[in-house]
Structures are given as structure tokens and as C-alpha cells.
Amino acid sequence: MNLGSLRGVLDVSNATWALSERSVLQPMWDYLQQNHESTLRSPLFPVILSVSMYLVLVFFYTVLDLLAPTWPSIRRYQIHQHRTVTWSNIGSTLALTTYNHLLYIFPAAIAQWLWRPPVPLPCEAPTLTAFLLGIVGCTVVFDFQYYLWHLLHHRVGWLYRTFHALHHQYRQTFSLVTQYLSAWELFSVGFWTTVDPLLLQCHCLTAWAFMLFNIWVSTEDHCGYDFPWAMHHLVPFGLWGGALQHDAHHQQPGTNFAPFFTHWDWLGGTATMPAPVKTKTRKERDEKKA
């Protein structure tokens, strides 16, 4: 086979791969545009999408929290097995989340809806590679941004007391603590989540997927459980912090500032390893009850 023939084969292979990549997401994107175009083009859609995702996740984890005291099969995965999430905890965190959304998030979304025309949708879906790399790229950028924000708001006393101390009222986290935030912190997180896909010129489908992924892993970081399928067990080489690392941050607030990855804390000298979690045996639990 001469060089020209080889180049032709490679060109055909690359074109076939690009076509197969695009065909993965294109049918779904065509369906969404044909049946839900007006919804997708609304500036309110990302807000409704993110709030819905958050509510589904916290509902799931809150049900686990309420069942854990009487279900050992759930309690064994809790990071702090002596901790019980009370209705008072649920009420106070849910009240602040509702307050922030009603006073800040939804009014801003409605103002955007009134002032900004509907977003034009591209005809083509992103390739699978562009879709996945876009989510990874946005996550890496967001992780660095929040690491700097978080570090600054711990090192500067006024910033900590004014904006971030609220989040640290809970030393042992549960899912609703994820958005137990001051308005400034909630705005900062929402701003980067919205802007980062624009900076990286991501397809809107990629931007929405990154938004959902960000909410998922943020809620997982605060859920208070160390499940085998958690992200820090799936990502190799200890690159992902996860619930254990973030729980250690709430126990030792001067450590583990990055929300997701671990490399910035290792480079900055702010990393700490979470204490090993000991699962109580049936005998130990029975002795404590006795």
C-alpha cells in the first residue's frame, strides 16, 4: 500500500469516526428541538433544570437520612454513623434554600427572560468527544475558580464572617447543606457555572449537561455518605476528592478548599486526608444500646 492509499484510508476512517460520533447525540438533539424547542430556548429553562435536579437529589438523600437510623444497610455507608439528620435540620436548610431562590434566583431569571431574546439553537448536536471534553474542561475551570474563591474567603476574616461562615454552621454535612449558602456565594457559583461553558465555547447541550453534573457532584460532596459508586471511587489515582475530602474540610476548615479535584490542595499545601471511617459491628451497636 503506497502513501496516497494509506492517507485515503485514514481520511475515510476519520470521517467514519466523526460521523459515528455525531450520530450518537444527533437523534436526541433532533427530538428535543422538534418537540421542545420553545422550552429549550427560554432563559428560564437552565434555572428550572438546575433547581429540579437539585430537588430530586436532595429528596433522594433526605429519604436515606430519615431511614438510616433504623436501616443498618443504609447507615453503614454514613461517614458519621452517630449523626442523625433531624426534621429541624431539614427545615432550616430548606428554608434558606427556598428564601435564596425566591428572593434572588427566580427574580434574576425572570428579568433575564424579559430582557433577553430566546436563545437560538444550533441545528447540529456536538460530537461525543466535544460533549465529554466540554464537561471535563468546564469542571476543571470551575474547580480552579472555586478553589481560589474558597481559599480567599477562609483566609480573609471579614469575607469568611460575612459570606462563608453560614455554610460552616454544619460540621457534619448532609445533602441540603449543599446550598445552605449566602446569596453572594450562591451567585458566585451560579455565575461560573453559567459563564464557563461560554468561555470554552461549548454547545448548549454540553452547557446543560455540565450544569447537571456540577449539581450532582456538589450534592454528593455534601451528602454525608461514602457509597461505592461515588465519584472519588470511580476516578483513579486519588484525583477526585469527593464526600470524604469535603467532610474533612468541614471538620478542619483550613484544608481541602477545592470542590472536586485534589491537585490544587496538594500543590497549595492545604490538603488533608480524611480520618478512616470505622463501620460499627452489630455487637458494638448492641453494646451501645445496652
PDB file of C-alpha atoms in Angstrom:
ATOM      1  CA  MET A   1       0.000   0.000   0.000  1.00  0.00           C
ATOM      2  CA  ASN A   2       1.502   3.346  -1.052  1.00  0.00           C
ATOM      3  CA  LEU A   3       1.388   6.564   0.975  1.00  0.00           C
ATOM      4  CA  GLY A   4      -1.534   8.009  -1.003  1.00  0.00           C
ATOM      5  CA  SER A   5      -3.669   4.915  -0.432  1.00  0.00           C
ATOM      6  CA  LEU A   6      -2.830   4.931   3.275  1.00  0.00           C
ATOM      7  CA  ARG A   7      -3.789   8.607   3.558  1.00  0.00           C
ATOM      8  CA  GLY A   8      -7.074   7.831   1.803  1.00  0.00           C
ATOM      9  CA  VAL A   9      -7.853   5.001   4.221  1.00  0.00           C
ATOM     10  CA  LEU A  10      -7.093   7.245   7.216  1.00  0.00           C
ATOM     11  CA  ASP A  11      -9.288  10.025   5.817  1.00  0.00           C
ATOM     12  CA  VAL A  12     -12.178   7.611   5.355  1.00  0.00           C
ATOM     13  CA  SER A  13     -11.655   6.204   8.863  1.00  0.00           C
ATOM     14  CA  ASN A  14     -11.604   9.692  10.401  1.00  0.00           C
ATOM     15  CA  ALA A  15     -14.731  10.699   8.510  1.00  0.00           C
ATOM     16  CA  THR A  16     -16.494   7.496   9.583  1.00  0.00           C
ATOM     17  CA  TRP A  17     -15.493   8.078  13.228  1.00  0.00           C
ATOM     18  CA  ALA A  18     -16.680  11.716  13.132  1.00  0.00           C
ATOM     19  CA  LEU A  19     -19.976  10.614  11.571  1.00  0.00           C
ATOM     20  CA  SER A  20     -20.500   7.873  14.158  1.00  0.00           C
ATOM     21  CA  GLU A  21     -19.660  10.301  16.977  1.00  0.00           C
ATOM     22  CA  ARG A  22     -22.184  12.834  15.756  1.00  0.00           C
ATOM     23  CA  SER A  23     -24.860  10.201  15.275  1.00  0.00           C
ATOM     24  CA  VAL A  24     -24.731   9.360  18.997  1.00  0.00           C
ATOM     25  CA  LEU A  25     -26.242  12.663  20.181  1.00  0.00           C
ATOM     26  CA  GLN A  26     -27.894  13.937  16.995  1.00  0.00           C
ATOM     27  CA  PRO A  27     -31.127  11.863  17.240  1.00  0.00           C
ATOM     28  CA  MET A  28     -31.721  13.049  20.797  1.00  0.00           C
ATOM     29  CA  TRP A  29     -30.948  16.652  19.832  1.00  0.00           C
ATOM     30  CA  ASP A  30     -33.313  16.444  16.842  1.00  0.00           C
ATOM     31  CA  TYR A  31     -36.072  15.102  19.092  1.00  0.00           C
ATOM     32  CA  LEU A  32     -35.574  17.871  21.654  1.00  0.00           C
ATOM     33  CA  GLN A  33     -35.655  20.588  19.004  1.00  0.00           C
ATOM     34  CA  GLN A  34     -38.693  19.193  17.228  1.00  0.00           C
ATOM     35  CA  ASN A  35     -40.762  18.691  20.390  1.00  0.00           C
ATOM     36  CA  HIS A  36     -39.432  21.148  22.993  1.00  0.00           C
ATOM     37  CA  GLU A  37     -37.768  23.987  21.077  1.00  0.00           C
ATOM     38  CA  SER A  38     -39.676  26.807  22.777  1.00  0.00           C
ATOM     39  CA  THR A  39     -38.850  25.399  26.222  1.00  0.00           C
ATOM     40  CA  LEU A  40     -35.157  24.937  25.418  1.00  0.00           C
ATOM     41  CA  ARG A  41     -34.862  28.465  24.031  1.00  0.00           C
ATOM     42  CA  SER A  42     -36.320  30.072  27.158  1.00  0.00           C
ATOM     43  CA  PRO A  43     -33.838  31.771  29.514  1.00  0.00           C
ATOM     44  CA  LEU A  44     -35.831  30.174  32.343  1.00  0.00           C
ATOM     45  CA  PHE A  45     -35.001  26.647  31.185  1.00  0.00           C
ATOM     46  CA  PRO A  46     -31.497  26.373  32.760  1.00  0.00           C
ATOM     47  CA  VAL A  47     -32.846  27.617  36.103  1.00  0.00           C
ATOM     48  CA  ILE A  48     -35.763  25.180  36.111  1.00  0.00           C
ATOM     49  CA  LEU A  49     -33.445  22.373  35.023  1.00  0.00           C
ATOM     50  CA  SER A  50     -30.893  23.014  37.764  1.00  0.00           C
ATOM     51  CA  VAL A  51     -33.462  23.506  40.537  1.00  0.00           C
ATOM     52  CA  SER A  52     -35.306  20.332  39.504  1.00  0.00           C
ATOM     53  CA  MET A  53     -32.071  18.330  39.506  1.00  0.00           C
ATOM     54  CA  TYR A  54     -31.146  19.647  42.951  1.00  0.00           C
ATOM     55  CA  LEU A  55     -34.568  18.858  44.418  1.00  0.00           C
ATOM     56  CA  VAL A  56     -34.513  15.308  43.053  1.00  0.00           C
ATOM     57  CA  LEU A  57     -31.072  14.672  44.551  1.00  0.00           C
ATOM     58  CA  VAL A  58     -31.798  16.157  47.974  1.00  0.00           C
ATOM     59  CA  PHE A  59     -35.106  14.276  48.116  1.00  0.00           C
ATOM     60  CA  PHE A  60     -33.235  11.015  47.489  1.00  0.00           C
ATOM     61  CA  TYR A  61     -30.547  11.719  50.107  1.00  0.00           C
ATOM     62  CA  THR A  62     -33.029  13.090  52.639  1.00  0.00           C
ATOM     63  CA  VAL A  63     -35.096   9.898  52.405  1.00  0.00           C
ATOM     64  CA  LEU A  64     -31.883   7.964  53.104  1.00  0.00           C
ATOM     65  CA  ASP A  65     -31.135  10.244  56.077  1.00  0.00           C
ATOM     66  CA  LEU A  66     -34.571   9.609  57.566  1.00  0.00           C
ATOM     67  CA  LEU A  67     -34.339   5.845  57.026  1.00  0.00           C
ATOM     68  CA  ALA A  68     -30.712   5.460  58.172  1.00  0.00           C
ATOM     69  CA  PRO A  69     -31.371   5.339  61.954  1.00  0.00           C
ATOM     70  CA  THR A  70     -33.454   2.185  61.535  1.00  0.00           C
ATOM     71  CA  TRP A  71     -31.879   0.710  58.387  1.00  0.00           C
ATOM     72  CA  PRO A  72     -28.330  -0.619  59.050  1.00  0.00           C
ATOM     73  CA  SER A  73     -27.894  -1.303  55.317  1.00  0.00           C
ATOM     74  CA  ILE A  74     -28.010   2.481  54.758  1.00  0.00           C
ATOM     75  CA  ARG A  75     -26.333   3.600  57.965  1.00  0.00           C
ATOM     76  CA  ARG A  76     -23.210   1.562  57.224  1.00  0.00           C
ATOM     77  CA  TYR A  77     -22.357   3.987  54.402  1.00  0.00           C
ATOM     78  CA  GLN A  78     -22.717   7.138  56.505  1.00  0.00           C
ATOM     79  CA  ILE A  79     -19.459   8.979  57.126  1.00  0.00           C
ATOM     80  CA  HIS A  80     -20.628   9.837  60.670  1.00  0.00           C
ATOM     81  CA  GLN A  81     -22.757   6.948  61.834  1.00  0.00           C
ATOM     82  CA  HIS A  82     -23.607   8.609  65.141  1.00  0.00           C
ATOM     83  CA  ARG A  83     -25.129  11.562  63.272  1.00  0.00           C
ATOM     84  CA  THR A  84     -28.882  11.819  62.851  1.00  0.00           C
ATOM     85  CA  VAL A  85     -30.399  14.326  60.456  1.00  0.00           C
ATOM     86  CA  THR A  86     -33.427  15.811  62.205  1.00  0.00           C
ATOM     87  CA  TRP A  87     -36.535  17.460  60.825  1.00  0.00           C
ATOM     88  CA  SER A  88     -35.209  20.681  62.340  1.00  0.00           C
ATOM     89  CA  ASN A  89     -32.032  20.371  60.226  1.00  0.00           C
ATOM     90  CA  ILE A  90     -34.109  19.717  57.134  1.00  0.00           C
ATOM     91  CA  GLY A  91     -36.442  22.626  57.828  1.00  0.00           C
ATOM     92  CA  SER A  92     -33.738  25.232  58.482  1.00  0.00           C
ATOM     93  CA  THR A  93     -31.631  24.350  55.427  1.00  0.00           C
ATOM     94  CA  LEU A  94     -34.634  24.027  53.141  1.00  0.00           C
ATOM     95  CA  ALA A  95     -35.979  27.381  54.381  1.00  0.00           C
ATOM     96  CA  LEU A  96     -32.768  29.223  53.442  1.00  0.00           C
ATOM     97  CA  THR A  97     -32.589  27.472  50.068  1.00  0.00           C
ATOM     98  CA  THR A  98     -36.189  28.483  49.336  1.00  0.00           C
ATOM     99  CA  TYR A  99     -35.536  32.047  50.521  1.00  0.00           C
ATOM    100  CA  ASN A 100     -32.474  32.438  48.271  1.00  0.00           C
ATOM    101  CA  HIS A 101     -34.277  31.098  45.238  1.00  0.00           C
ATOM    102  CA  LEU A 102     -37.412  33.172  45.734  1.00  0.00           C
ATOM    103  CA  LEU A 103     -35.552  36.385  46.540  1.00  0.00           C
ATOM    104  CA  TYR A 104     -32.572  36.135  44.167  1.00  0.00           C
ATOM    105  CA  ILE A 105     -32.564  33.268  41.677  1.00  0.00           C
ATOM    106  CA  PHE A 106     -36.087  33.354  40.263  1.00  0.00           C
ATOM    107  CA  PRO A 107     -36.323  37.176  40.035  1.00  0.00           C
ATOM    108  CA  ALA A 108     -32.989  37.249  38.170  1.00  0.00           C
ATOM    109  CA  ALA A 109     -34.207  34.506  35.834  1.00  0.00           C
ATOM    110  CA  ILE A 110     -37.481  36.333  35.150  1.00  0.00           C
ATOM    111  CA  ALA A 111     -35.614  39.589  34.487  1.00  0.00           C
ATOM    112  CA  GLN A 112     -33.373  37.734  32.052  1.00  0.00           C
ATOM    113  CA  TRP A 113     -36.449  36.212  30.420  1.00  0.00           C
ATOM    114  CA  LEU A 114     -37.996  39.647  29.938  1.00  0.00           C
ATOM    115  CA  TRP A 115     -34.864  41.456  28.750  1.00  0.00           C
ATOM    116  CA  ARG A 116     -33.094  38.803  26.692  1.00  0.00           C
ATOM    117  CA  PRO A 117     -34.499  37.286  23.493  1.00  0.00           C
ATOM    118  CA  PRO A 118     -34.815  33.486  23.238  1.00  0.00           C
ATOM    119  CA  VAL A 119     -31.532  31.689  22.661  1.00  0.00           C
ATOM    120  CA  PRO A 120     -31.049  30.387  19.089  1.00  0.00           C
ATOM    121  CA  LEU A 121     -30.402  26.657  18.988  1.00  0.00           C
ATOM    122  CA  PRO A 122     -27.755  25.147  16.680  1.00  0.00           C
ATOM    123  CA  CYS A 123     -29.015  22.582  14.196  1.00  0.00           C
ATOM    124  CA  GLU A 124     -26.248  20.091  14.888  1.00  0.00           C
ATOM    125  CA  ALA A 125     -25.518  18.313  18.144  1.00  0.00           C
ATOM    126  CA  PRO A 126     -21.963  18.263  19.481  1.00  0.00           C
ATOM    127  CA  THR A 127     -19.822  15.245  18.768  1.00  0.00           C
ATOM    128  CA  LEU A 128     -19.495  12.822  21.659  1.00  0.00           C
ATOM    129  CA  THR A 129     -15.841  13.824  22.110  1.00  0.00           C
ATOM    130  CA  ALA A 130     -16.664  17.546  22.187  1.00  0.00           C
ATOM    131  CA  PHE A 131     -19.540  16.870  24.591  1.00  0.00           C
ATOM    132  CA  LEU A 132     -17.410  14.921  27.078  1.00  0.00           C
ATOM    133  CA  LEU A 133     -14.330  17.155  26.791  1.00  0.00           C
ATOM    134  CA  GLY A 134     -16.549  20.200  27.277  1.00  0.00           C
ATOM    135  CA  ILE A 135     -17.900  18.838  30.556  1.00  0.00           C
ATOM    136  CA  VAL A 136     -14.400  17.928  31.746  1.00  0.00           C
ATOM    137  CA  GLY A 137     -12.985  21.307  30.691  1.00  0.00           C
ATOM    138  CA  CYS A 138     -15.746  23.266  32.438  1.00  0.00           C
ATOM    139  CA  THR A 139     -15.297  21.157  35.575  1.00  0.00           C
ATOM    140  CA  VAL A 140     -11.534  21.811  35.640  1.00  0.00           C
ATOM    141  CA  VAL A 141     -12.024  25.574  35.160  1.00  0.00           C
ATOM    142  CA  PHE A 142     -14.794  25.753  37.766  1.00  0.00           C
ATOM    143  CA  ASP A 143     -12.686  23.759  40.226  1.00  0.00           C
ATOM    144  CA  PHE A 144      -9.832  26.273  39.939  1.00  0.00           C
ATOM    145  CA  GLN A 145     -12.150  29.280  40.229  1.00  0.00           C
ATOM    146  CA  TYR A 146     -13.886  27.984  43.314  1.00  0.00           C
ATOM    147  CA  TYR A 147     -10.592  26.896  44.880  1.00  0.00           C
ATOM    148  CA  LEU A 148      -9.346  30.497  44.718  1.00  0.00           C
ATOM    149  CA  TRP A 149     -12.695  31.912  45.910  1.00  0.00           C
ATOM    150  CA  HIS A 150     -12.888  29.406  48.740  1.00  0.00           C
ATOM    151  CA  LEU A 151      -9.293  29.937  49.845  1.00  0.00           C
ATOM    152  CA  LEU A 152      -9.752  33.717  49.849  1.00  0.00           C
ATOM    153  CA  HIS A 153     -12.992  33.517  51.847  1.00  0.00           C
ATOM    154  CA  HIS A 154     -11.269  31.423  54.501  1.00  0.00           C
ATOM    155  CA  ARG A 155      -8.059  33.444  54.718  1.00  0.00           C
ATOM    156  CA  VAL A 156      -9.705  36.895  54.876  1.00  0.00           C
ATOM    157  CA  GLY A 157     -11.617  37.065  58.138  1.00  0.00           C
ATOM    158  CA  TRP A 158     -14.173  39.650  57.007  1.00  0.00           C
ATOM    159  CA  LEU A 159     -15.058  37.649  53.905  1.00  0.00           C
ATOM    160  CA  TYR A 160     -15.414  34.479  55.940  1.00  0.00           C
ATOM    161  CA  ARG A 161     -17.627  36.034  58.618  1.00  0.00           C
ATOM    162  CA  THR A 162     -19.753  37.955  56.130  1.00  0.00           C
ATOM    163  CA  PHE A 163     -20.257  35.425  53.347  1.00  0.00           C
ATOM    164  CA  HIS A 164     -18.974  31.915  54.059  1.00  0.00           C
ATOM    165  CA  ALA A 165     -19.368  31.215  57.781  1.00  0.00           C
ATOM    166  CA  LEU A 166     -23.039  30.438  57.218  1.00  0.00           C
ATOM    167  CA  HIS A 167     -22.148  27.345  55.190  1.00  0.00           C
ATOM    168  CA  HIS A 168     -19.903  26.097  58.012  1.00  0.00           C
ATOM    169  CA  GLN A 169     -22.623  26.112  60.641  1.00  0.00           C
ATOM    170  CA  TYR A 170     -22.840  22.392  59.907  1.00  0.00           C
ATOM    171  CA  ARG A 171     -19.636  20.492  60.696  1.00  0.00           C
ATOM    172  CA  GLN A 172     -21.225  17.229  59.596  1.00  0.00           C
ATOM    173  CA  THR A 173     -22.835  17.727  56.241  1.00  0.00           C
ATOM    174  CA  PHE A 174     -25.980  16.332  54.639  1.00  0.00           C
ATOM    175  CA  SER A 175     -27.355  16.973  51.173  1.00  0.00           C
ATOM    176  CA  LEU A 176     -29.343  20.142  51.941  1.00  0.00           C
ATOM    177  CA  VAL A 177     -26.171  21.820  53.237  1.00  0.00           C
ATOM    178  CA  THR A 178     -25.034  21.983  49.585  1.00  0.00           C
ATOM    179  CA  GLN A 179     -26.996  25.197  49.015  1.00  0.00           C
ATOM    180  CA  TYR A 180     -27.049  26.398  52.602  1.00  0.00           C
ATOM    181  CA  LEU A 181     -25.189  29.464  51.344  1.00  0.00           C
ATOM    182  CA  SER A 182     -25.132  33.214  51.481  1.00  0.00           C
ATOM    183  CA  ALA A 183     -26.571  34.997  48.463  1.00  0.00           C
ATOM    184  CA  TRP A 184     -23.066  36.096  47.398  1.00  0.00           C
ATOM    185  CA  GLU A 185     -21.716  32.537  47.401  1.00  0.00           C
ATOM    186  CA  LEU A 186     -24.767  31.228  45.560  1.00  0.00           C
ATOM    187  CA  PHE A 187     -24.368  33.994  42.965  1.00  0.00           C
ATOM    188  CA  SER A 188     -20.641  33.233  42.541  1.00  0.00           C
ATOM    189  CA  VAL A 189     -21.247  29.526  41.976  1.00  0.00           C
ATOM    190  CA  GLY A 190     -24.134  30.206  39.577  1.00  0.00           C
ATOM    191  CA  PHE A 191     -22.119  32.802  37.665  1.00  0.00           C
ATOM    192  CA  TRP A 192     -19.189  30.444  36.982  1.00  0.00           C
ATOM    193  CA  THR A 193     -21.496  27.560  36.116  1.00  0.00           C
ATOM    194  CA  THR A 194     -23.159  29.775  33.511  1.00  0.00           C
ATOM    195  CA  VAL A 195     -20.097  31.585  32.161  1.00  0.00           C
ATOM    196  CA  ASP A 196     -17.546  28.752  31.941  1.00  0.00           C
ATOM    197  CA  PRO A 197     -19.306  26.938  29.045  1.00  0.00           C
ATOM    198  CA  LEU A 198     -19.451  30.288  27.210  1.00  0.00           C
ATOM    199  CA  LEU A 199     -15.722  30.842  27.760  1.00  0.00           C
ATOM    200  CA  LEU A 200     -14.956  27.389  26.378  1.00  0.00           C
ATOM    201  CA  GLN A 201     -17.450  27.888  23.522  1.00  0.00           C
ATOM    202  CA  CYS A 202     -19.437  24.789  24.421  1.00  0.00           C
ATOM    203  CA  HIS A 203     -22.602  23.652  22.708  1.00  0.00           C
ATOM    204  CA  CYS A 204     -25.720  24.479  24.762  1.00  0.00           C
ATOM    205  CA  LEU A 205     -26.337  20.743  25.267  1.00  0.00           C
ATOM    206  CA  THR A 206     -22.869  20.471  26.788  1.00  0.00           C
ATOM    207  CA  ALA A 207     -23.538  23.515  28.988  1.00  0.00           C
ATOM    208  CA  TRP A 208     -26.731  21.979  30.367  1.00  0.00           C
ATOM    209  CA  ALA A 209     -25.010  18.645  30.956  1.00  0.00           C
ATOM    210  CA  PHE A 210     -22.180  20.394  32.821  1.00  0.00           C
ATOM    211  CA  MET A 211     -24.748  22.219  34.948  1.00  0.00           C
ATOM    212  CA  LEU A 212     -26.404  18.935  35.919  1.00  0.00           C
ATOM    213  CA  PHE A 213     -23.044  17.246  36.540  1.00  0.00           C
ATOM    214  CA  ASN A 214     -21.930  20.147  38.738  1.00  0.00           C
ATOM    215  CA  ILE A 215     -25.086  19.913  40.854  1.00  0.00           C
ATOM    216  CA  TRP A 216     -24.769  16.144  41.114  1.00  0.00           C
ATOM    217  CA  VAL A 217     -21.155  16.089  42.332  1.00  0.00           C
ATOM    218  CA  SER A 218     -21.662  19.128  44.602  1.00  0.00           C
ATOM    219  CA  THR A 219     -24.591  17.413  46.290  1.00  0.00           C
ATOM    220  CA  GLU A 220     -22.619  14.181  46.504  1.00  0.00           C
ATOM    221  CA  ASP A 221     -19.774  16.083  48.215  1.00  0.00           C
ATOM    222  CA  HIS A 222     -22.175  17.175  50.961  1.00  0.00           C
ATOM    223  CA  CYS A 223     -24.389  14.085  51.180  1.00  0.00           C
ATOM    224  CA  GLY A 224     -22.594  12.556  54.169  1.00  0.00           C
ATOM    225  CA  TYR A 225     -22.332   9.100  52.582  1.00  0.00           C
ATOM    226  CA  ASP A 226     -19.392   7.126  51.226  1.00  0.00           C
ATOM    227  CA  PHE A 227     -21.100   4.944  48.630  1.00  0.00           C
ATOM    228  CA  PRO A 228     -19.038   2.537  46.474  1.00  0.00           C
ATOM    229  CA  TRP A 229     -20.295   4.240  43.294  1.00  0.00           C
ATOM    230  CA  ALA A 230     -19.303   7.753  44.419  1.00  0.00           C
ATOM    231  CA  MET A 231     -17.074   9.764  42.079  1.00  0.00           C
ATOM    232  CA  HIS A 232     -13.989   9.538  44.297  1.00  0.00           C
ATOM    233  CA  HIS A 233     -14.151   5.753  43.933  1.00  0.00           C
ATOM    234  CA  LEU A 234     -14.602   5.935  40.149  1.00  0.00           C
ATOM    235  CA  VAL A 235     -11.839   8.459  39.329  1.00  0.00           C
ATOM    236  CA  PRO A 236      -8.419   6.777  39.743  1.00  0.00           C
ATOM    237  CA  PHE A 237      -5.201   7.854  41.498  1.00  0.00           C
ATOM    238  CA  GLY A 238      -6.969   9.899  44.177  1.00  0.00           C
ATOM    239  CA  LEU A 239      -7.550  12.772  41.737  1.00  0.00           C
ATOM    240  CA  TRP A 240     -11.117  13.354  42.926  1.00  0.00           C
ATOM    241  CA  GLY A 241     -11.778  14.487  46.485  1.00  0.00           C
ATOM    242  CA  GLY A 242     -15.431  13.628  46.929  1.00  0.00           C
ATOM    243  CA  ALA A 243     -17.543  13.379  50.058  1.00  0.00           C
ATOM    244  CA  LEU A 244     -14.750  12.209  52.366  1.00  0.00           C
ATOM    245  CA  GLN A 245     -12.397  15.046  51.444  1.00  0.00           C
ATOM    246  CA  HIS A 246     -15.116  17.677  51.724  1.00  0.00           C
ATOM    247  CA  ASP A 247     -16.281  16.260  55.031  1.00  0.00           C
ATOM    248  CA  ALA A 248     -12.687  16.664  56.242  1.00  0.00           C
ATOM    249  CA  HIS A 249     -12.892  20.334  55.160  1.00  0.00           C
ATOM    250  CA  HIS A 250     -15.952  20.873  57.352  1.00  0.00           C
ATOM    251  CA  GLN A 251     -14.108  19.184  60.228  1.00  0.00           C
ATOM    252  CA  GLN A 252     -10.882  21.156  59.570  1.00  0.00           C
ATOM    253  CA  PRO A 253     -11.933  24.336  57.721  1.00  0.00           C
ATOM    254  CA  GLY A 254      -8.362  25.337  56.844  1.00  0.00           C
ATOM    255  CA  THR A 255      -7.941  22.391  54.481  1.00  0.00           C
ATOM    256  CA  ASN A 256      -9.285  20.885  51.242  1.00  0.00           C
ATOM    257  CA  PHE A 257     -10.544  24.057  49.544  1.00  0.00           C
ATOM    258  CA  ALA A 258     -11.002  22.663  46.021  1.00  0.00           C
ATOM    259  CA  PRO A 259     -14.555  21.437  45.429  1.00  0.00           C
ATOM    260  CA  PHE A 260     -13.768  18.440  43.232  1.00  0.00           C
ATOM    261  CA  PHE A 261     -10.170  17.647  42.270  1.00  0.00           C
ATOM    262  CA  THR A 262      -7.343  17.244  44.769  1.00  0.00           C
ATOM    263  CA  HIS A 263      -4.341  18.645  42.866  1.00  0.00           C
ATOM    264  CA  TRP A 264      -4.749  22.310  43.863  1.00  0.00           C
ATOM    265  CA  ASP A 265      -4.792  21.480  47.562  1.00  0.00           C
ATOM    266  CA  TRP A 266      -1.738  19.250  47.207  1.00  0.00           C
ATOM    267  CA  LEU A 267       0.121  21.982  45.300  1.00  0.00           C
ATOM    268  CA  GLY A 268      -1.004  24.667  47.760  1.00  0.00           C
ATOM    269  CA  GLY A 269      -0.197  22.646  50.868  1.00  0.00           C
ATOM    270  CA  THR A 270      -3.810  22.715  52.051  1.00  0.00           C
ATOM    271  CA  ALA A 271      -4.642  19.044  51.525  1.00  0.00           C
ATOM    272  CA  THR A 272      -5.547  16.740  54.357  1.00  0.00           C
ATOM    273  CA  MET A 273      -6.601  13.134  54.324  1.00  0.00           C
ATOM    274  CA  PRO A 274      -9.931  12.264  55.924  1.00  0.00           C
ATOM    275  CA  ALA A 275      -9.802  10.072  59.007  1.00  0.00           C
ATOM    276  CA  PRO A 276     -10.695   6.455  58.265  1.00  0.00           C
ATOM    277  CA  VAL A 277     -14.344   5.693  58.906  1.00  0.00           C
ATOM    278  CA  LYS A 278     -14.914   2.699  61.124  1.00  0.00           C
ATOM    279  CA  THR A 279     -18.101   0.783  60.487  1.00  0.00           C
ATOM    280  CA  LYS A 280     -19.570  -0.430  63.769  1.00  0.00           C
ATOM    281  CA  THR A 281     -20.255  -4.117  64.083  1.00  0.00           C
ATOM    282  CA  ARG A 282     -23.606  -5.479  65.222  1.00  0.00           C
ATOM    283  CA  LYS A 283     -22.024  -6.399  68.565  1.00  0.00           C
ATOM    284  CA  GLU A 284     -20.754  -2.822  69.126  1.00  0.00           C
ATOM    285  CA  ARG A 285     -24.173  -1.379  68.283  1.00  0.00           C
ATOM    286  CA  ASP A 286     -25.886  -3.817  70.655  1.00  0.00           C
ATOM    287  CA  GLU A 287     -23.417  -2.984  73.449  1.00  0.00           C
ATOM    288  CA  LYS A 288     -24.084   0.737  72.993  1.00  0.00           C
ATOM    289  CA  LYS A 289     -27.839   0.164  73.210  1.00  0.00           C
ATOM    290  CA  ALA A 290     -27.366  -1.923  76.350  1.00  0.00           C
TER     291      ALA A 290
END
